[in-house]
Protein backbone atom coordinates (compact mmCIF):
# COMPACT_ATOMS: atom_id res chain seq x y z
CA UNK A 1 0.00 0.00 0.00
CA UNK A 2 1.96 2.92 -1.23
CA UNK A 3 -0.42 4.96 -3.34
CA UNK A 4 -2.08 8.21 -2.28
CA UNK A 5 -5.27 7.53 -0.35
CA UNK A 6 -4.84 3.79 0.08
CA UNK A 7 -4.61 4.06 3.86
CA UNK A 8 -8.39 3.80 3.85
CA UNK A 9 -8.07 0.36 2.25
CA UNK A 10 -5.85 -1.00 5.00
CA UNK A 11 -7.39 -3.79 7.08
CA UNK A 12 -7.23 -1.54 10.17
CA UNK A 13 -9.22 1.22 8.48
CA UNK A 14 -11.80 -1.25 7.16
CA UNK A 15 -12.23 -2.76 10.63
CA UNK A 16 -12.70 0.74 12.08
CA UNK A 17 -15.36 1.61 9.52
CA UNK A 18 -17.11 -1.70 10.20
CA UNK A 19 -17.04 -1.11 13.96
CA UNK A 20 -18.49 2.38 13.53
CA UNK A 21 -21.27 1.17 11.22
CA UNK A 22 -22.28 -1.83 13.33
CA UNK A 23 -21.99 0.08 16.58
CA UNK A 24 -23.90 3.17 15.45
CA UNK A 25 -26.62 1.35 13.50
CA UNK A 26 -27.10 -1.81 15.55
CA UNK A 27 -25.44 -1.88 18.96
CA UNK A 28 -26.37 1.62 20.12
CA UNK A 29 -30.03 0.94 19.31
CA UNK A 30 -29.96 -2.41 21.11
CA UNK A 31 -27.88 -1.43 24.14
CA UNK A 32 -27.18 2.32 24.12
CA UNK A 33 -24.76 2.23 27.01
CA UNK A 34 -21.36 3.61 27.96
CA UNK A 35 -19.57 0.81 26.13
CA UNK A 36 -21.22 1.58 22.78
CA UNK A 37 -20.37 5.26 23.19
CA UNK A 38 -16.71 4.56 23.92
CA UNK A 39 -16.50 2.04 21.07
CA UNK A 40 -17.52 4.72 18.56
CA UNK A 41 -15.01 7.12 20.05
CA UNK A 42 -12.14 4.62 19.81
CA UNK A 43 -12.92 3.62 16.23
CA UNK A 44 -13.51 7.20 15.11
CA UNK A 45 -10.40 8.64 16.73
CA UNK A 46 -8.32 5.82 15.24
CA UNK A 47 -9.79 6.29 11.75
CA UNK A 48 -9.83 10.08 11.45
CA UNK A 49 -6.07 10.65 10.98
CA UNK A 50 -6.09 8.00 8.23
CA UNK A 51 -8.99 9.82 6.57
CA UNK A 52 -7.29 13.22 6.83
CA UNK A 53 -4.07 11.86 5.35
CA UNK A 54 -5.88 10.05 2.57
CA UNK A 55 -7.74 13.19 1.52
CA UNK A 56 -4.51 15.21 1.64
CA UNK A 57 -2.65 12.58 -0.39
CA UNK A 58 -5.33 12.36 -3.06
CA UNK A 59 -5.47 16.15 -3.37
CA UNK A 60 -1.68 16.45 -3.57
CA UNK A 61 -1.25 13.24 -5.59
CA UNK A 62 1.67 12.09 -3.47
CA UNK A 63 2.25 10.25 -0.22
CA UNK A 64 2.28 12.14 3.05
CA UNK A 65 5.51 12.85 4.87
CA UNK A 66 6.26 13.03 8.58
CA UNK A 67 4.94 16.58 9.02
CA UNK A 68 1.54 15.67 7.53
CA UNK A 69 1.38 12.55 9.70
CA UNK A 70 2.09 14.59 12.85
CA UNK A 71 -0.44 17.21 11.75
CA UNK A 72 -3.20 14.62 11.21
CA UNK A 73 -2.62 13.10 14.65
CA UNK A 74 -2.54 16.51 16.36
CA UNK A 75 -5.66 17.82 14.57
CA UNK A 76 -7.55 14.67 15.52
CA UNK A 77 -6.53 14.74 19.18
CA UNK A 78 -7.08 18.46 19.68
CA UNK A 79 -10.34 18.44 17.73
CA UNK A 80 -11.75 15.46 19.63
CA UNK A 81 -10.78 16.97 22.98
CA UNK A 82 -12.33 20.31 22.02
CA UNK A 83 -15.61 18.76 20.86
CA UNK A 84 -15.88 16.75 24.07
CA UNK A 85 -14.94 19.53 26.51
CA UNK A 86 -15.60 23.00 24.99
CA UNK A 87 -19.33 23.66 24.64
CA UNK A 88 -19.28 26.18 21.73
CA UNK A 89 -17.02 23.90 19.70
CA UNK A 90 -19.16 20.87 20.51
CA UNK A 91 -22.29 22.78 19.53
CA UNK A 92 -20.77 23.86 16.22
CA UNK A 93 -19.65 20.29 15.51
CA UNK A 94 -23.18 18.98 16.15
CA UNK A 95 -24.65 21.43 13.62
CA UNK A 96 -21.95 20.89 10.99
CA UNK A 97 -22.37 17.11 11.10
CA UNK A 98 -26.16 17.57 11.15
CA UNK A 99 -25.82 19.68 8.00
CA UNK A 100 -23.71 16.97 6.30
CA UNK A 101 -26.32 14.33 7.20
CA UNK A 102 -29.12 16.54 5.89
CA UNK A 103 -27.33 17.17 2.58
CA UNK A 104 -26.43 13.48 2.23
CA UNK A 105 -30.12 12.70 2.73
CA UNK A 106 -31.05 14.88 -0.24
CA UNK A 107 -32.15 17.92 1.83
CA UNK A 108 -35.22 16.02 3.02
CA UNK A 109 -36.71 16.64 6.42
CA UNK A 110 -35.51 19.20 8.91
CA UNK A 111 -31.94 20.32 9.35
CA UNK A 112 -31.16 19.12 12.86
CA UNK A 113 -27.91 18.82 14.79
CA UNK A 114 -26.59 15.44 15.85
CA UNK A 115 -26.23 14.76 19.57
CA UNK A 116 -22.75 14.52 21.03
CA UNK A 117 -22.52 13.44 24.64
CA UNK A 118 -19.88 15.64 26.17
CA UNK A 119 -18.03 13.61 28.71
CA UNK A 120 -14.45 14.49 29.65
CA UNK A 121 -13.89 10.82 30.50
CA UNK A 122 -14.06 10.18 26.74
CA UNK A 123 -10.58 11.65 26.53
CA UNK A 124 -9.19 8.33 27.74
CA UNK A 125 -9.48 7.11 24.13
CA UNK A 126 -6.81 9.54 22.91
CA UNK A 127 -3.95 7.03 23.33
CA UNK A 128 -5.47 5.13 20.35
CA UNK A 129 -3.83 7.85 18.25
CA UNK A 130 -0.55 6.05 18.88
CA UNK A 131 -1.98 3.02 17.05
CA UNK A 132 -3.04 5.30 14.18
CA UNK A 133 0.48 6.69 14.09
CA UNK A 134 1.96 3.19 13.91
CA UNK A 135 -0.35 2.15 11.07
CA UNK A 136 0.33 5.33 9.12
CA UNK A 137 4.10 5.36 9.61
CA UNK A 138 4.32 1.70 8.70
CA UNK A 139 2.75 2.58 5.35
CA UNK A 140 3.66 6.21 4.70
CA UNK A 141 6.95 7.37 6.20
CA UNK A 142 9.22 8.81 3.58
CA UNK A 143 12.97 8.67 3.47
CA UNK A 144 14.77 12.05 3.28
CA UNK A 145 15.14 11.75 -0.51
CA UNK A 146 11.36 11.64 -0.89
CA UNK A 147 11.02 7.92 -1.45
CA UNK A 148 8.99 5.62 0.77
CA UNK A 149 11.21 4.02 3.36
CA UNK A 150 11.77 0.27 3.13
CA UNK A 151 11.44 -0.46 6.83
PDB file of C-alpha atoms in Angstrom:
ATOM      1  CA  UNK A   1       0.000   0.000   0.000  1.00  0.00           C
ATOM      2  CA  UNK A   2       1.956   2.918  -1.230  1.00  0.00           C
ATOM      3  CA  UNK A   3      -0.422   4.964  -3.342  1.00  0.00           C
ATOM      4  CA  UNK A   4      -2.085   8.210  -2.279  1.00  0.00           C
ATOM      5  CA  UNK A   5      -5.270   7.529  -0.349  1.00  0.00           C
ATOM      6  CA  UNK A   6      -4.836   3.795   0.082  1.00  0.00           C
ATOM      7  CA  UNK A   7      -4.608   4.060   3.860  1.00  0.00           C
ATOM      8  CA  UNK A   8      -8.394   3.804   3.848  1.00  0.00           C
ATOM      9  CA  UNK A   9      -8.067   0.364   2.252  1.00  0.00           C
ATOM     10  CA  UNK A  10      -5.850  -1.001   5.003  1.00  0.00           C
ATOM     11  CA  UNK A  11      -7.386  -3.789   7.082  1.00  0.00           C
ATOM     12  CA  UNK A  12      -7.231  -1.537  10.175  1.00  0.00           C
ATOM     13  CA  UNK A  13      -9.223   1.216   8.478  1.00  0.00           C
ATOM     14  CA  UNK A  14     -11.797  -1.250   7.162  1.00  0.00           C
ATOM     15  CA  UNK A  15     -12.229  -2.763  10.634  1.00  0.00           C
ATOM     16  CA  UNK A  16     -12.700   0.739  12.082  1.00  0.00           C
ATOM     17  CA  UNK A  17     -15.360   1.612   9.516  1.00  0.00           C
ATOM     18  CA  UNK A  18     -17.114  -1.702  10.198  1.00  0.00           C
ATOM     19  CA  UNK A  19     -17.040  -1.109  13.957  1.00  0.00           C
ATOM     20  CA  UNK A  20     -18.493   2.380  13.533  1.00  0.00           C
ATOM     21  CA  UNK A  21     -21.266   1.173  11.220  1.00  0.00           C
ATOM     22  CA  UNK A  22     -22.279  -1.833  13.332  1.00  0.00           C
ATOM     23  CA  UNK A  23     -21.989   0.077  16.581  1.00  0.00           C
ATOM     24  CA  UNK A  24     -23.903   3.170  15.448  1.00  0.00           C
ATOM     25  CA  UNK A  25     -26.620   1.353  13.498  1.00  0.00           C
ATOM     26  CA  UNK A  26     -27.102  -1.805  15.550  1.00  0.00           C
ATOM     27  CA  UNK A  27     -25.443  -1.885  18.961  1.00  0.00           C
ATOM     28  CA  UNK A  28     -26.369   1.621  20.121  1.00  0.00           C
ATOM     29  CA  UNK A  29     -30.027   0.936  19.314  1.00  0.00           C
ATOM     30  CA  UNK A  30     -29.957  -2.406  21.109  1.00  0.00           C
ATOM     31  CA  UNK A  31     -27.879  -1.431  24.139  1.00  0.00           C
ATOM     32  CA  UNK A  32     -27.185   2.321  24.115  1.00  0.00           C
ATOM     33  CA  UNK A  33     -24.758   2.227  27.008  1.00  0.00           C
ATOM     34  CA  UNK A  34     -21.358   3.607  27.960  1.00  0.00           C
ATOM     35  CA  UNK A  35     -19.574   0.810  26.132  1.00  0.00           C
ATOM     36  CA  UNK A  36     -21.220   1.580  22.785  1.00  0.00           C
ATOM     37  CA  UNK A  37     -20.369   5.261  23.193  1.00  0.00           C
ATOM     38  CA  UNK A  38     -16.712   4.559  23.919  1.00  0.00           C
ATOM     39  CA  UNK A  39     -16.498   2.043  21.071  1.00  0.00           C
ATOM     40  CA  UNK A  40     -17.522   4.720  18.556  1.00  0.00           C
ATOM     41  CA  UNK A  41     -15.005   7.122  20.051  1.00  0.00           C
ATOM     42  CA  UNK A  42     -12.143   4.621  19.815  1.00  0.00           C
ATOM     43  CA  UNK A  43     -12.923   3.624  16.231  1.00  0.00           C
ATOM     44  CA  UNK A  44     -13.508   7.205  15.109  1.00  0.00           C
ATOM     45  CA  UNK A  45     -10.398   8.644  16.731  1.00  0.00           C
ATOM     46  CA  UNK A  46      -8.324   5.822  15.244  1.00  0.00           C
ATOM     47  CA  UNK A  47      -9.794   6.288  11.755  1.00  0.00           C
ATOM     48  CA  UNK A  48      -9.832  10.078  11.453  1.00  0.00           C
ATOM     49  CA  UNK A  49      -6.066  10.653  10.981  1.00  0.00           C
ATOM     50  CA  UNK A  50      -6.090   8.002   8.233  1.00  0.00           C
ATOM     51  CA  UNK A  51      -8.995   9.820   6.574  1.00  0.00           C
ATOM     52  CA  UNK A  52      -7.290  13.217   6.832  1.00  0.00           C
ATOM     53  CA  UNK A  53      -4.074  11.865   5.352  1.00  0.00           C
ATOM     54  CA  UNK A  54      -5.883  10.047   2.565  1.00  0.00           C
ATOM     55  CA  UNK A  55      -7.743  13.191   1.518  1.00  0.00           C
ATOM     56  CA  UNK A  56      -4.510  15.207   1.640  1.00  0.00           C
ATOM     57  CA  UNK A  57      -2.647  12.584  -0.392  1.00  0.00           C
ATOM     58  CA  UNK A  58      -5.330  12.360  -3.062  1.00  0.00           C
ATOM     59  CA  UNK A  59      -5.468  16.147  -3.373  1.00  0.00           C
ATOM     60  CA  UNK A  60      -1.676  16.455  -3.571  1.00  0.00           C
ATOM     61  CA  UNK A  61      -1.247  13.240  -5.589  1.00  0.00           C
ATOM     62  CA  UNK A  62       1.673  12.089  -3.469  1.00  0.00           C
ATOM     63  CA  UNK A  63       2.254  10.255  -0.219  1.00  0.00           C
ATOM     64  CA  UNK A  64       2.277  12.145   3.054  1.00  0.00           C
ATOM     65  CA  UNK A  65       5.513  12.851   4.872  1.00  0.00           C
ATOM     66  CA  UNK A  66       6.262  13.031   8.581  1.00  0.00           C
ATOM     67  CA  UNK A  67       4.935  16.576   9.023  1.00  0.00           C
ATOM     68  CA  UNK A  68       1.543  15.671   7.531  1.00  0.00           C
ATOM     69  CA  UNK A  69       1.378  12.551   9.696  1.00  0.00           C
ATOM     70  CA  UNK A  70       2.089  14.587  12.845  1.00  0.00           C
ATOM     71  CA  UNK A  71      -0.441  17.215  11.746  1.00  0.00           C
ATOM     72  CA  UNK A  72      -3.198  14.621  11.211  1.00  0.00           C
ATOM     73  CA  UNK A  73      -2.619  13.098  14.648  1.00  0.00           C
ATOM     74  CA  UNK A  74      -2.539  16.511  16.355  1.00  0.00           C
ATOM     75  CA  UNK A  75      -5.656  17.816  14.574  1.00  0.00           C
ATOM     76  CA  UNK A  76      -7.550  14.673  15.520  1.00  0.00           C
ATOM     77  CA  UNK A  77      -6.528  14.744  19.176  1.00  0.00           C
ATOM     78  CA  UNK A  78      -7.083  18.457  19.681  1.00  0.00           C
ATOM     79  CA  UNK A  79     -10.341  18.442  17.732  1.00  0.00           C
ATOM     80  CA  UNK A  80     -11.748  15.458  19.625  1.00  0.00           C
ATOM     81  CA  UNK A  81     -10.783  16.968  22.982  1.00  0.00           C
ATOM     82  CA  UNK A  82     -12.333  20.310  22.022  1.00  0.00           C
ATOM     83  CA  UNK A  83     -15.611  18.756  20.856  1.00  0.00           C
ATOM     84  CA  UNK A  84     -15.878  16.753  24.071  1.00  0.00           C
ATOM     85  CA  UNK A  85     -14.944  19.529  26.512  1.00  0.00           C
ATOM     86  CA  UNK A  86     -15.601  22.997  24.989  1.00  0.00           C
ATOM     87  CA  UNK A  87     -19.330  23.659  24.637  1.00  0.00           C
ATOM     88  CA  UNK A  88     -19.280  26.183  21.732  1.00  0.00           C
ATOM     89  CA  UNK A  89     -17.015  23.897  19.699  1.00  0.00           C
ATOM     90  CA  UNK A  90     -19.156  20.866  20.512  1.00  0.00           C
ATOM     91  CA  UNK A  91     -22.293  22.782  19.530  1.00  0.00           C
ATOM     92  CA  UNK A  92     -20.767  23.864  16.218  1.00  0.00           C
ATOM     93  CA  UNK A  93     -19.645  20.291  15.515  1.00  0.00           C
ATOM     94  CA  UNK A  94     -23.178  18.984  16.150  1.00  0.00           C
ATOM     95  CA  UNK A  95     -24.645  21.433  13.618  1.00  0.00           C
ATOM     96  CA  UNK A  96     -21.950  20.891  10.990  1.00  0.00           C
ATOM     97  CA  UNK A  97     -22.374  17.110  11.101  1.00  0.00           C
ATOM     98  CA  UNK A  98     -26.156  17.570  11.151  1.00  0.00           C
ATOM     99  CA  UNK A  99     -25.820  19.678   8.002  1.00  0.00           C
ATOM    100  CA  UNK A 100     -23.713  16.970   6.295  1.00  0.00           C
ATOM    101  CA  UNK A 101     -26.317  14.332   7.202  1.00  0.00           C
ATOM    102  CA  UNK A 102     -29.115  16.541   5.889  1.00  0.00           C
ATOM    103  CA  UNK A 103     -27.328  17.169   2.577  1.00  0.00           C
ATOM    104  CA  UNK A 104     -26.431  13.481   2.230  1.00  0.00           C
ATOM    105  CA  UNK A 105     -30.119  12.705   2.734  1.00  0.00           C
ATOM    106  CA  UNK A 106     -31.051  14.878  -0.238  1.00  0.00           C
ATOM    107  CA  UNK A 107     -32.152  17.919   1.833  1.00  0.00           C
ATOM    108  CA  UNK A 108     -35.217  16.015   3.022  1.00  0.00           C
ATOM    109  CA  UNK A 109     -36.709  16.643   6.421  1.00  0.00           C
ATOM    110  CA  UNK A 110     -35.514  19.196   8.913  1.00  0.00           C
ATOM    111  CA  UNK A 111     -31.943  20.320   9.355  1.00  0.00           C
ATOM    112  CA  UNK A 112     -31.161  19.116  12.865  1.00  0.00           C
ATOM    113  CA  UNK A 113     -27.912  18.817  14.795  1.00  0.00           C
ATOM    114  CA  UNK A 114     -26.593  15.441  15.853  1.00  0.00           C
ATOM    115  CA  UNK A 115     -26.232  14.763  19.570  1.00  0.00           C
ATOM    116  CA  UNK A 116     -22.745  14.516  21.033  1.00  0.00           C
ATOM    117  CA  UNK A 117     -22.522  13.439  24.636  1.00  0.00           C
ATOM    118  CA  UNK A 118     -19.878  15.641  26.168  1.00  0.00           C
ATOM    119  CA  UNK A 119     -18.032  13.612  28.710  1.00  0.00           C
ATOM    120  CA  UNK A 120     -14.453  14.488  29.646  1.00  0.00           C
ATOM    121  CA  UNK A 121     -13.889  10.817  30.500  1.00  0.00           C
ATOM    122  CA  UNK A 122     -14.056  10.179  26.738  1.00  0.00           C
ATOM    123  CA  UNK A 123     -10.584  11.653  26.531  1.00  0.00           C
ATOM    124  CA  UNK A 124      -9.191   8.326  27.740  1.00  0.00           C
ATOM    125  CA  UNK A 125      -9.484   7.107  24.132  1.00  0.00           C
ATOM    126  CA  UNK A 126      -6.808   9.544  22.907  1.00  0.00           C
ATOM    127  CA  UNK A 127      -3.951   7.029  23.328  1.00  0.00           C
ATOM    128  CA  UNK A 128      -5.466   5.128  20.354  1.00  0.00           C
ATOM    129  CA  UNK A 129      -3.834   7.850  18.250  1.00  0.00           C
ATOM    130  CA  UNK A 130      -0.547   6.053  18.879  1.00  0.00           C
ATOM    131  CA  UNK A 131      -1.981   3.020  17.049  1.00  0.00           C
ATOM    132  CA  UNK A 132      -3.037   5.304  14.184  1.00  0.00           C
ATOM    133  CA  UNK A 133       0.481   6.688  14.092  1.00  0.00           C
ATOM    134  CA  UNK A 134       1.957   3.188  13.908  1.00  0.00           C
ATOM    135  CA  UNK A 135      -0.354   2.146  11.074  1.00  0.00           C
ATOM    136  CA  UNK A 136       0.331   5.326   9.115  1.00  0.00           C
ATOM    137  CA  UNK A 137       4.099   5.357   9.607  1.00  0.00           C
ATOM    138  CA  UNK A 138       4.320   1.703   8.702  1.00  0.00           C
ATOM    139  CA  UNK A 139       2.746   2.577   5.347  1.00  0.00           C
ATOM    140  CA  UNK A 140       3.659   6.207   4.704  1.00  0.00           C
ATOM    141  CA  UNK A 141       6.950   7.371   6.204  1.00  0.00           C
ATOM    142  CA  UNK A 142       9.216   8.813   3.578  1.00  0.00           C
ATOM    143  CA  UNK A 143      12.971   8.667   3.470  1.00  0.00           C
ATOM    144  CA  UNK A 144      14.769  12.046   3.284  1.00  0.00           C
ATOM    145  CA  UNK A 145      15.141  11.746  -0.509  1.00  0.00           C
ATOM    146  CA  UNK A 146      11.357  11.645  -0.894  1.00  0.00           C
ATOM    147  CA  UNK A 147      11.025   7.919  -1.453  1.00  0.00           C
ATOM    148  CA  UNK A 148       8.987   5.616   0.768  1.00  0.00           C
ATOM    149  CA  UNK A 149      11.210   4.017   3.359  1.00  0.00           C
ATOM    150  CA  UNK A 150      11.771   0.273   3.127  1.00  0.00           C
ATOM    151  CA  UNK A 151      11.438  -0.460   6.827  1.00  0.00           C
TER     152      UNK A 151
END
